[in-house]
Amino acid sequence: MSYSIERANSFIAESKHLLVDQYRLHYHFMGEFGWINDPNGFIQYNGEYHLFYQYHPYQPVWGPMHWGHAVSKDLVEWRHLPVALAPDQPYDRDGCFSGSAIEHNENLYLLYTGHIMTGPDITKDYYQVQNIAVSQDGILFAKDAHNPVINTDQIPAHTSQKDFRDPKVFVRDGQFYMVLGSNDDQGKGLILLYRSADLHTWEYVNVMAQSDGTLGDNWECPDVFELDGVDVLMMSPQRMAPQGNNYHNLHSTVYMIGKLNTDTGVFDYHQYIPIDYGFDFYACQTTLDDQGRRIMIGWMDSWEASMPTQNGHHWAGAMTLPREVIREGEHLLFRPVAELEQYRLDGLHAESFEVQGQQVLEYTGESYEIELNVDVTKAEEFAIHLRTGETETTVLSYSPLEQLFRFNRDQSGIGPGGERITSLATPAGKLHLRIFVDLSSVEVFLQNGEKVMTGRIYPQPESQGIALYSNGITQVQSLHIWNLAKPEQI
Ligand code: FRU
């Protein structure tokens, strides 16, 4: 049976009641049913945030990609809309892959990759083209009669003729530009830049950036934007080798700060930096909103990870919290959007106390935010144990001597384990943490967004304890815990 938007929408409506709630998140975005991956087409249009996403509604596993669609006024409470794109044309018949949205002549345009299989091997028998779809109401999208708008004959020499995907479109000096992820015949990831006056006809400009050999064998989901006087390039390199504590997931995400020359099409940069230091963060995309904020959302999972909700829960995949991107010199800070503060309910608040050994907190929960200011000058180790039960616990710890922060999920529950470690300076012994715990996720914002660690965990519902732990003395200056409301509870 062939795919269509109508078929997908009725299937979702008929199947939704089967969802198992156990690990469904309270204040993170998820699909209504089935599988989701990358955020797509993230944009503010007619006063609402629109989020599209890679979607296979029929099963909780990756499959022929549709674009799911939701809208929000505050980036926290999302309303699901009908599926926006289904793989129903010759130029996208095996998947409407990732892409972006842009407003033009008051219409909402989607630019996406059409995935076309040419044989049975999904790892190599395919090619990809770029397509557009347009909407006047932001809900129903018509695919362009002249798709594809960029075909394989516009791929330059020495560049993969297959991996050619994930268009992100932006405007510079009155022209549209598109970046696409690809790789070259040496197996190095790269980004191609195209230019257009009207979104329909595109000319190839140049290879905008390319791996120096340390940045993986293929680049996915590029994003380019101007921030506070500099240009930023973000992308998701595949199969990057680990470097010290960094890049231990199969696929990574990095950003570079530099300068894009739109005449030559070259992006000049000097270093690359991880976007997230945890386990589950990929294919992030940003948008600029009407408050002048650059907001980023990522897929809060990773391709290699086993996902327990795939077994009998009828769903898999979620988005990270929307994070504001702020420039600080040659670095970016990532902070949860301020709107989340409106979801704070009752909790626990304490000031000026010492922790030595273990201190179990008078608070339990599975969906909350912790904000903590501590002084670790006299501590050898400081830790927070979350989602703690008889046999389970998730450990976030800081070693002032090593200046290392750790996220350990070896005993978190039924999902994948492991530890991620990142270096973190604590000038004058001061450590600031914001930790967002949802039913099957943890996001830790270190030192006001200097670094972020994201990971999925799958504890038993009873594992709800929280404890502080200090080897030596940790001085807690302030501790706040807020139970976070489910959006529909507000
Ligand atoms: C990234 C990605 C994209 C592709 C999409 C397919 O996670 O591999 O490159 O467009 O997922 O679902």
Short mmCIF file of C-alpha atoms and ligand atoms in Angstrom, two decimals:
data_model
loop_
_atom_site.label_atom_id
_atom_site.label_comp_id
_atom_site.label_asym_id
_atom_site.label_seq_id
_atom_site.Cartn_x
_atom_site.Cartn_y
_atom_site.Cartn_z
CA MET A 1 0.00 0.00 0.00
CA SER A 2 1.35 3.40 -0.86
CA TYR A 3 1.93 6.20 1.59
CA SER A 4 -0.17 9.34 1.86
CA ILE A 5 -0.87 12.08 4.37
CA GLU A 6 -4.47 10.86 4.78
CA ARG A 7 -3.36 7.31 5.48
CA ALA A 8 -0.83 8.50 8.07
CA ASN A 9 -3.32 10.79 9.82
CA SER A 10 -6.01 8.13 10.11
CA PHE A 11 -3.51 5.53 11.26
CA ILE A 12 -2.30 7.87 14.05
CA ALA A 13 -5.85 8.72 15.15
CA GLU A 14 -6.82 5.03 15.28
CA SER A 15 -3.65 3.85 17.03
CA LYS A 16 -2.98 6.53 19.64
CA HIS A 17 -4.86 4.70 22.39
CA LEU A 18 -2.23 1.92 22.27
CA LEU A 19 0.59 4.18 23.55
CA VAL A 20 2.21 3.07 26.79
CA ASP A 21 2.81 6.11 29.00
CA GLN A 22 5.47 4.75 31.34
CA TYR A 23 8.38 6.64 29.77
CA ARG A 24 6.41 9.34 27.94
CA LEU A 25 7.98 12.68 28.76
CA HIS A 26 5.99 15.43 30.46
CA TYR A 27 7.51 18.65 29.16
CA HIS A 28 9.53 17.52 26.13
CA PHE A 29 8.26 17.20 22.59
CA MET A 30 7.43 13.71 21.31
CA GLY A 31 5.54 12.36 18.30
CA GLU A 32 1.93 11.27 18.76
CA PHE A 33 2.67 7.66 17.84
CA GLY A 34 5.52 5.69 16.28
CA TRP A 35 9.04 6.88 15.58
CA ILE A 36 10.57 10.36 15.36
CA ASN A 37 14.11 11.59 14.69
CA ASP A 38 15.54 14.95 13.52
CA PRO A 39 13.80 18.29 14.11
CA ASN A 40 12.98 19.83 10.71
CA GLY A 41 11.61 23.16 9.50
CA PHE A 42 11.89 24.84 12.90
CA ILE A 43 10.50 28.37 12.40
CA GLN A 44 8.26 31.05 13.84
CA TYR A 45 5.49 31.77 11.36
CA ASN A 46 2.39 33.94 11.91
CA GLY A 47 3.18 34.26 15.61
CA GLU A 48 3.58 30.55 16.38
CA TYR A 49 6.60 28.28 16.54
CA HIS A 50 6.35 25.45 14.03
CA LEU A 51 8.29 22.28 14.53
CA PHE A 52 8.39 19.59 11.88
CA TYR A 53 10.24 16.35 12.37
CA GLN A 54 11.35 13.11 10.75
CA TYR A 55 8.45 10.78 11.32
CA HIS A 56 7.58 7.13 10.76
CA PRO A 57 4.13 6.92 12.33
CA TYR A 58 3.52 3.25 11.54
CA GLN A 59 6.11 1.66 13.83
CA PRO A 60 8.48 2.76 16.61
CA VAL A 61 11.46 2.20 14.30
CA TRP A 62 12.95 4.30 11.50
CA GLY A 63 11.15 3.74 8.17
CA PRO A 64 9.86 5.64 5.13
CA MET A 65 10.15 9.19 6.37
CA HIS A 66 7.19 11.55 6.65
CA TRP A 67 7.29 15.04 8.15
CA GLY A 68 5.32 15.31 11.38
CA HIS A 69 4.20 18.79 12.41
CA ALA A 70 3.33 20.65 15.61
CA VAL A 71 2.91 24.27 16.73
CA SER A 72 3.51 26.10 19.97
CA LYS A 73 3.17 29.60 21.38
CA ASP A 74 5.77 29.11 24.11
CA LEU A 75 8.08 26.31 22.88
CA VAL A 76 6.90 24.01 25.69
CA GLU A 77 3.24 23.26 25.03
CA TRP A 78 2.94 21.80 21.53
CA ARG A 79 -0.20 21.07 19.56
CA HIS A 80 0.02 18.30 16.98
CA LEU A 81 -1.10 19.14 13.46
CA PRO A 82 -1.73 16.81 10.52
CA VAL A 83 1.31 15.17 8.96
CA ALA A 84 2.85 17.73 6.58
CA LEU A 85 4.66 15.53 4.04
CA ALA A 86 4.37 11.89 3.03
CA PRO A 87 6.68 10.01 0.62
CA ASP A 88 4.20 9.90 -2.23
CA GLN A 89 6.06 11.21 -5.31
CA PRO A 90 8.67 9.72 -7.65
CA TYR A 91 11.23 12.25 -6.35
CA ASP A 92 10.72 11.36 -2.65
CA ARG A 93 9.20 7.90 -2.85
CA ASP A 94 11.47 6.31 -0.24
CA GLY A 95 11.45 9.17 2.23
CA CYS A 96 11.00 12.89 2.83
CA PHE A 97 14.30 13.39 4.61
CA SER A 98 15.40 16.31 6.78
CA GLY A 99 15.23 19.95 5.79
CA SER A 100 14.19 23.43 6.83
CA ALA A 101 11.46 26.06 6.51
CA ILE A 102 11.53 29.67 5.36
CA GLU A 103 8.89 32.37 4.93
CA HIS A 104 8.73 33.94 1.47
CA ASN A 105 5.98 36.18 0.05
CA GLU A 106 3.95 35.41 3.21
CA ASN A 107 3.95 31.71 2.38
CA LEU A 108 5.67 28.99 4.34
CA TYR A 109 8.16 26.99 2.26
CA LEU A 110 9.60 23.63 3.24
CA LEU A 111 12.87 22.51 1.67
CA TYR A 112 13.54 18.84 2.09
CA THR A 113 15.52 15.94 0.70
CA GLY A 114 13.84 13.31 -1.44
CA HIS A 115 15.34 9.88 -0.83
CA ILE A 116 15.13 7.42 -3.72
CA MET A 117 16.22 3.77 -3.51
CA THR A 118 17.76 2.12 -6.57
CA GLY A 119 18.25 -1.39 -5.14
CA PRO A 120 17.78 -3.48 -2.01
CA ASP A 121 20.81 -2.31 0.05
CA ILE A 122 19.72 0.63 2.22
CA THR A 123 23.35 1.51 2.97
CA LYS A 124 24.30 2.14 -0.65
CA ASP A 125 21.52 1.73 -3.24
CA TYR A 126 20.07 5.25 -3.20
CA TYR A 127 20.38 8.84 -4.33
CA GLN A 128 18.99 12.09 -2.96
CA VAL A 129 17.54 15.29 -4.44
CA GLN A 130 16.22 18.57 -3.01
CA ASN A 131 12.53 19.46 -3.14
CA ILE A 132 10.21 22.25 -2.05
CA ALA A 133 6.64 22.37 -0.76
CA VAL A 134 4.60 25.50 -0.05
CA SER A 135 1.71 26.42 2.22
CA GLN A 136 -0.48 29.48 2.65
CA ASP A 137 -2.03 28.45 5.96
CA GLY A 138 1.03 26.77 7.51
CA ILE A 139 -0.84 23.43 7.70
CA LEU A 140 -1.44 22.04 4.21
CA PHE A 141 1.63 21.83 1.97
CA ALA A 142 1.66 21.44 -1.80
CA LYS A 143 4.77 19.92 -3.34
CA ASP A 144 6.16 21.93 -6.25
CA ALA A 145 5.29 20.73 -9.75
CA HIS A 146 8.93 21.21 -10.80
CA ASN A 147 10.53 19.15 -8.06
CA PRO A 148 13.32 18.33 -7.64
CA VAL A 149 14.66 21.88 -7.46
CA ILE A 150 18.21 20.53 -7.15
CA ASN A 151 18.93 17.28 -8.92
CA THR A 152 21.99 15.03 -8.83
CA ASP A 153 23.40 16.74 -11.96
CA GLN A 154 24.13 19.75 -9.74
CA ILE A 155 26.41 17.79 -7.45
CA PRO A 156 30.05 18.85 -8.02
CA ALA A 157 32.79 16.38 -8.97
CA HIS A 158 34.63 14.47 -6.23
CA THR A 159 31.55 14.74 -4.02
CA SER A 160 29.28 11.86 -3.05
CA GLN A 161 26.62 11.28 -5.66
CA LYS A 162 24.43 9.66 -2.98
CA ASP A 163 24.75 11.53 0.32
CA PHE A 164 23.39 14.92 -0.57
CA ARG A 165 20.88 15.97 2.01
CA ASP A 166 19.33 18.07 4.77
CA PRO A 167 18.88 21.52 3.15
CA LYS A 168 18.98 24.45 5.56
CA VAL A 169 18.01 27.70 3.86
CA PHE A 170 18.85 31.24 4.98
CA VAL A 171 18.92 34.73 3.51
CA ARG A 172 22.02 36.90 2.97
CA ASP A 173 22.04 40.20 1.08
CA GLY A 174 18.64 39.55 -0.45
CA GLN A 175 19.57 36.09 -1.78
CA PHE A 176 18.64 32.65 -0.57
CA TYR A 177 21.45 30.29 0.38
CA MET A 178 21.20 26.56 1.04
CA VAL A 179 23.69 24.35 2.85
CA LEU A 180 23.67 20.59 2.30
CA GLY A 181 25.56 17.79 4.04
CA SER A 182 27.72 15.39 2.03
CA ASN A 183 31.17 13.75 1.80
CA ASP A 184 33.95 13.52 -0.75
CA ASP A 185 35.66 10.65 -2.55
CA GLN A 186 38.26 10.48 0.25
CA GLY A 187 35.52 9.75 2.78
CA LYS A 188 35.61 13.16 4.45
CA GLY A 189 32.48 15.03 5.52
CA LEU A 190 31.71 18.33 3.79
CA ILE A 191 29.10 21.00 3.21
CA LEU A 192 27.93 22.30 -0.15
CA LEU A 193 26.62 25.85 -0.62
CA TYR A 194 23.96 26.79 -3.21
CA ARG A 195 22.40 30.17 -4.04
CA SER A 196 18.96 31.19 -5.38
CA ALA A 197 16.96 34.34 -6.01
CA ASP A 198 13.56 32.65 -5.75
CA LEU A 199 13.90 29.26 -3.95
CA HIS A 200 13.14 27.48 -7.25
CA THR A 201 16.32 27.83 -9.31
CA TRP A 202 19.58 27.08 -7.55
CA GLU A 203 23.21 27.54 -8.57
CA TYR A 204 26.07 25.71 -6.93
CA VAL A 205 28.53 28.06 -5.19
CA ASN A 206 31.25 26.00 -3.51
CA VAL A 207 32.31 23.47 -0.90
CA MET A 208 31.66 25.66 2.12
CA ALA A 209 33.55 23.63 4.70
CA GLN A 210 35.21 20.25 4.80
CA SER A 211 36.61 17.82 7.33
CA ASP A 212 40.35 18.03 7.92
CA GLY A 213 40.25 14.27 8.43
CA THR A 214 39.27 14.39 12.11
CA LEU A 215 35.63 15.28 11.60
CA GLY A 216 33.97 12.08 10.45
CA ASP A 217 33.18 10.53 7.09
CA ASN A 218 29.90 12.27 6.34
CA TRP A 219 28.25 15.48 7.53
CA GLU A 220 24.53 15.70 8.21
CA CYS A 221 22.08 18.46 9.09
CA PRO A 222 24.19 21.60 8.58
CA ASP A 223 22.91 24.93 9.92
CA VAL A 224 24.43 28.37 9.32
CA PHE A 225 23.44 31.57 11.09
CA GLU A 226 24.73 34.94 12.12
CA LEU A 227 25.03 35.53 15.85
CA ASP A 228 26.22 38.71 17.46
CA GLY A 229 28.57 39.70 14.61
CA VAL A 230 30.00 36.28 13.75
CA ASP A 231 28.86 33.38 11.59
CA VAL A 232 28.16 30.03 13.18
CA LEU A 233 28.15 26.67 11.44
CA MET A 234 26.61 23.69 13.19
CA MET A 235 26.44 20.18 11.85
CA SER A 236 26.33 16.51 12.75
CA PRO A 237 29.44 14.58 11.69
CA GLN A 238 29.09 10.82 11.39
CA ARG A 239 31.59 8.36 12.84
CA MET A 240 34.00 10.93 14.30
CA ALA A 241 36.79 9.30 16.28
CA PRO A 242 36.91 10.13 20.00
CA GLN A 243 39.31 12.89 21.09
CA GLY A 244 40.07 12.64 24.81
CA ASN A 245 36.73 12.80 26.63
CA ASN A 246 34.88 14.17 23.61
CA TYR A 247 33.03 12.49 20.73
CA HIS A 248 32.33 9.12 22.32
CA ASN A 249 28.96 8.64 20.64
CA LEU A 250 28.82 6.98 17.22
CA HIS A 251 27.74 10.29 15.65
CA SER A 252 28.49 13.74 17.04
CA THR A 253 27.41 17.37 16.78
CA VAL A 254 29.83 20.29 16.54
CA TYR A 255 29.82 24.04 16.00
CA MET A 256 32.38 26.36 14.47
CA ILE A 257 32.52 30.13 14.82
CA GLY A 258 33.93 31.89 11.75
CA LYS A 259 33.14 33.99 8.71
CA LEU A 260 31.13 32.97 5.65
CA ASN A 261 32.20 34.68 2.44
CA THR A 262 29.11 34.40 0.24
CA ASP A 263 31.06 35.43 -2.90
CA THR A 264 33.59 32.61 -2.67
CA GLY A 265 31.23 30.37 -0.73
CA VAL A 266 33.93 29.51 1.81
CA PHE A 267 33.45 29.43 5.57
CA ASP A 268 36.64 30.35 7.40
CA TYR A 269 37.00 28.88 10.90
CA HIS A 270 39.74 27.83 13.26
CA GLN A 271 38.31 25.36 15.74
CA TYR A 272 35.35 23.10 16.27
CA ILE A 273 33.62 22.46 19.58
CA PRO A 274 31.04 19.86 20.70
CA ILE A 275 27.50 21.17 21.08
CA ASP A 276 26.52 18.65 23.77
CA TYR A 277 28.73 16.45 25.96
CA GLY A 278 26.21 13.75 26.87
CA PHE A 279 24.89 10.57 25.25
CA ASP A 280 21.84 11.57 23.28
CA PHE A 281 21.90 14.67 21.18
CA TYR A 282 21.87 14.81 17.38
CA ALA A 283 20.77 16.63 14.20
CA CYS A 284 20.04 19.91 15.97
CA GLN A 285 18.45 22.83 14.13
CA THR A 286 18.07 26.49 15.06
CA THR A 287 15.75 29.37 14.26
CA LEU A 288 15.67 33.09 14.98
CA ASP A 289 12.51 34.27 16.74
CA ASP A 290 10.78 37.65 16.98
CA GLN A 291 12.50 38.37 20.30
CA GLY A 292 15.84 38.14 18.50
CA ARG A 293 16.68 34.82 20.15
CA ARG A 294 18.53 32.04 18.34
CA ILE A 295 16.81 28.88 19.55
CA MET A 296 18.06 25.34 19.02
CA ILE A 297 16.29 21.99 19.29
CA GLY A 298 17.98 18.62 18.89
CA TRP A 299 16.88 15.02 18.63
CA MET A 300 17.29 13.63 22.15
CA ASP A 301 18.40 10.17 21.06
CA SER A 302 21.22 8.61 19.12
CA TRP A 303 21.28 6.22 16.21
CA GLU A 304 23.32 3.51 17.90
CA ALA A 305 21.36 3.41 21.16
CA SER A 306 18.81 0.78 22.04
CA MET A 307 15.52 2.46 22.89
CA PRO A 308 13.43 0.51 25.41
CA THR A 309 10.16 2.13 24.30
CA GLN A 310 10.52 0.35 20.95
CA ASN A 311 9.46 -2.82 22.73
CA GLY A 312 5.73 -2.67 23.21
CA HIS A 313 5.38 1.04 24.00
CA HIS A 314 4.55 2.06 20.40
CA TRP A 315 6.74 5.15 20.36
CA ALA A 316 10.41 6.15 20.18
CA GLY A 317 12.29 9.40 19.93
CA ALA A 318 11.94 12.84 21.52
CA MET A 319 13.31 16.36 21.22
CA THR A 320 15.59 18.13 23.68
CA LEU A 321 14.40 21.20 25.51
CA PRO A 322 14.56 24.25 23.27
CA ARG A 323 17.85 25.97 24.13
CA GLU A 324 18.80 29.58 23.56
CA VAL A 325 22.16 29.99 21.83
CA ILE A 326 24.25 32.86 23.17
CA ARG A 327 27.69 33.93 22.03
CA GLU A 328 30.43 34.48 24.57
CA GLY A 329 33.62 35.40 22.72
CA GLU A 330 34.82 32.37 20.78
CA HIS A 331 32.29 30.07 22.47
CA LEU A 332 28.58 29.47 22.50
CA LEU A 333 26.45 29.11 25.61
CA PHE A 334 23.29 27.01 25.57
CA ARG A 335 20.52 27.80 28.03
CA PRO A 336 17.00 26.43 28.40
CA VAL A 337 14.46 28.94 27.07
CA ALA A 338 13.00 31.22 29.76
CA GLU A 339 9.43 30.03 29.03
CA LEU A 340 10.16 26.85 30.98
CA GLU A 341 10.13 28.84 34.22
CA GLN A 342 6.36 29.27 33.84
CA TYR A 343 5.98 25.54 34.36
CA ARG A 344 7.54 25.52 37.82
CA LEU A 345 5.25 24.22 40.57
CA ASP A 346 5.89 23.51 44.24
CA GLY A 347 9.23 22.04 45.25
CA LEU A 348 12.03 22.30 47.73
CA HIS A 349 14.07 25.40 48.52
CA ALA A 350 17.05 25.63 50.83
CA GLU A 351 19.99 27.95 51.37
CA SER A 352 23.39 27.94 53.04
CA PHE A 353 24.00 24.43 54.29
CA GLU A 354 26.90 22.03 54.25
CA VAL A 355 26.95 18.53 52.82
CA GLN A 356 29.38 15.95 54.09
CA GLY A 357 28.69 12.34 53.21
CA GLN A 358 25.25 11.60 51.87
CA GLN A 359 22.17 13.74 52.33
CA VAL A 360 18.87 12.40 51.09
CA LEU A 361 16.58 15.25 50.04
CA GLU A 362 12.99 15.65 51.20
CA TYR A 363 11.78 15.57 47.66
CA THR A 364 11.02 12.81 45.22
CA GLY A 365 9.91 13.00 41.63
CA GLU A 366 10.32 12.07 38.00
CA SER A 367 9.71 15.38 36.23
CA TYR A 368 11.43 18.39 37.77
CA GLU A 369 14.14 21.03 37.55
CA ILE A 370 16.99 21.47 40.01
CA GLU A 371 19.01 24.66 40.28
CA LEU A 372 22.05 24.41 42.46
CA ASN A 373 24.81 26.82 43.49
CA VAL A 374 27.59 25.15 45.42
CA ASP A 375 31.12 25.89 46.58
CA VAL A 376 33.39 22.88 46.18
CA THR A 377 36.60 24.48 47.49
CA LYS A 378 36.74 22.03 50.41
CA ALA A 379 35.38 18.98 48.58
CA GLU A 380 37.15 16.14 46.85
CA GLU A 381 33.97 15.11 45.11
CA PHE A 382 30.43 16.40 44.92
CA ALA A 383 27.57 14.37 43.45
CA ILE A 384 23.85 14.35 42.87
CA HIS A 385 22.07 11.02 42.72
CA LEU A 386 18.81 11.14 40.78
CA ARG A 387 15.98 8.74 40.04
CA THR A 388 17.26 6.65 42.91
CA GLY A 389 15.48 3.47 44.01
CA GLU A 390 16.43 0.16 45.55
CA THR A 391 18.81 -0.83 42.78
CA GLU A 392 18.79 2.16 40.49
CA THR A 393 20.47 5.54 40.45
CA THR A 394 21.76 8.10 37.95
CA VAL A 395 24.89 9.89 39.10
CA LEU A 396 26.06 13.39 38.21
CA SER A 397 29.36 14.16 39.90
CA TYR A 398 32.10 16.75 39.94
CA SER A 399 35.72 16.29 40.90
CA PRO A 400 37.31 19.66 41.78
CA LEU A 401 40.78 18.12 41.74
CA GLU A 402 40.43 16.71 38.24
CA GLN A 403 38.09 19.52 37.13
CA LEU A 404 35.90 16.88 35.55
CA PHE A 405 32.12 16.54 35.49
CA ARG A 406 30.63 13.08 35.00
CA PHE A 407 27.21 11.78 33.95
CA ASN A 408 26.99 8.09 34.77
CA ARG A 409 23.96 6.01 33.80
CA ASP A 410 25.35 2.53 34.43
CA GLN A 411 22.68 1.91 37.07
CA SER A 412 19.97 4.14 35.67
CA GLY A 413 17.52 1.44 34.62
CA ILE A 414 16.77 -0.72 31.61
CA GLY A 415 18.28 1.50 28.89
CA PRO A 416 21.88 1.72 27.73
CA GLY A 417 24.49 2.53 30.39
CA GLY A 418 27.84 4.29 30.15
CA GLU A 419 29.54 7.41 31.37
CA ARG A 420 30.30 10.73 29.70
CA ILE A 421 32.96 13.00 31.14
CA THR A 422 33.75 16.61 30.43
CA SER A 423 36.30 19.08 31.74
CA LEU A 424 34.83 21.96 33.70
CA ALA A 425 36.52 24.86 35.43
CA THR A 426 35.01 26.10 38.71
CA PRO A 427 36.62 29.51 39.37
CA ALA A 428 36.77 30.18 43.15
CA GLY A 429 35.20 26.74 43.68
CA LYS A 430 31.81 27.86 42.37
CA LEU A 431 29.67 25.35 40.53
CA HIS A 432 26.27 26.26 39.04
CA LEU A 433 23.98 23.53 37.75
CA ARG A 434 20.53 23.41 36.21
CA ILE A 435 19.29 19.88 35.82
CA PHE A 436 16.11 18.96 33.97
CA VAL A 437 14.76 15.53 34.74
CA ASP A 438 11.81 14.20 32.78
CA LEU A 439 10.32 10.71 32.79
CA SER A 440 13.08 9.22 30.66
CA SER A 441 15.63 12.03 30.24
CA VAL A 442 18.23 14.15 32.01
CA GLU A 443 19.69 17.42 30.70
CA VAL A 444 22.40 19.10 32.74
CA PHE A 445 23.35 22.72 32.07
CA LEU A 446 26.78 23.36 33.58
CA GLN A 447 28.01 26.82 34.62
CA ASN A 448 25.09 28.68 33.12
CA GLY A 449 25.19 26.95 29.77
CA GLU A 450 28.94 26.73 29.27
CA LYS A 451 28.39 23.02 28.61
CA VAL A 452 25.36 20.75 28.38
CA MET A 453 25.10 16.98 28.88
CA THR A 454 21.99 15.19 27.62
CA GLY A 455 21.01 11.58 28.11
CA ARG A 456 18.02 9.26 28.08
CA ILE A 457 17.47 7.02 31.11
CA TYR A 458 14.77 4.41 31.73
CA PRO A 459 14.33 3.86 35.47
CA GLN A 460 11.47 2.09 37.23
CA PRO A 461 8.62 4.47 38.10
CA GLU A 462 9.37 3.92 41.82
CA SER A 463 12.95 5.17 41.50
CA GLN A 464 12.33 8.76 42.46
CA GLY A 465 14.79 9.62 45.21
CA ILE A 466 17.32 12.47 45.11
CA ALA A 467 20.42 12.71 47.28
CA LEU A 468 23.43 15.00 47.50
CA TYR A 469 26.78 13.50 48.28
CA SER A 470 30.07 15.09 49.24
CA ASN A 471 33.48 13.66 49.92
CA GLY A 472 34.90 16.49 52.02
CA ILE A 473 32.68 19.50 52.58
CA THR A 474 30.47 21.01 49.91
CA GLN A 475 28.91 24.32 50.81
CA VAL A 476 25.47 24.62 49.21
CA GLN A 477 24.67 28.27 48.67
CA SER A 478 21.25 27.65 47.21
CA LEU A 479 19.18 24.67 46.16
CA HIS A 480 15.88 24.90 44.33
CA ILE A 481 13.81 22.03 43.09
CA TRP A 482 10.64 22.68 41.17
CA ASN A 483 8.22 20.01 40.16
CA LEU A 484 7.55 20.84 36.49
CA ALA A 485 4.00 20.81 35.21
CA LYS A 486 2.83 18.89 32.22
CA PRO A 487 1.86 21.63 29.74
CA GLU A 488 -1.82 20.65 29.79
CA GLN A 489 -1.84 21.08 33.60
CA ILE A 490 -1.16 24.82 33.31
C1 FRU B 1 20.13 12.57 10.56
C2 FRU B 1 19.58 11.92 9.30
C3 FRU B 1 19.56 12.92 8.16
C4 FRU B 1 18.47 12.39 7.27
C5 FRU B 1 17.48 11.86 8.27
C6 FRU B 1 16.71 10.67 7.79
O1 FRU B 1 19.72 11.95 11.73
O2 FRU B 1 20.34 10.77 8.97
O3 FRU B 1 20.80 13.09 7.52
O4 FRU B 1 17.93 13.38 6.45
O5 FRU B 1 18.22 11.52 9.43
O6 FRU B 1 15.67 10.34 8.67
#
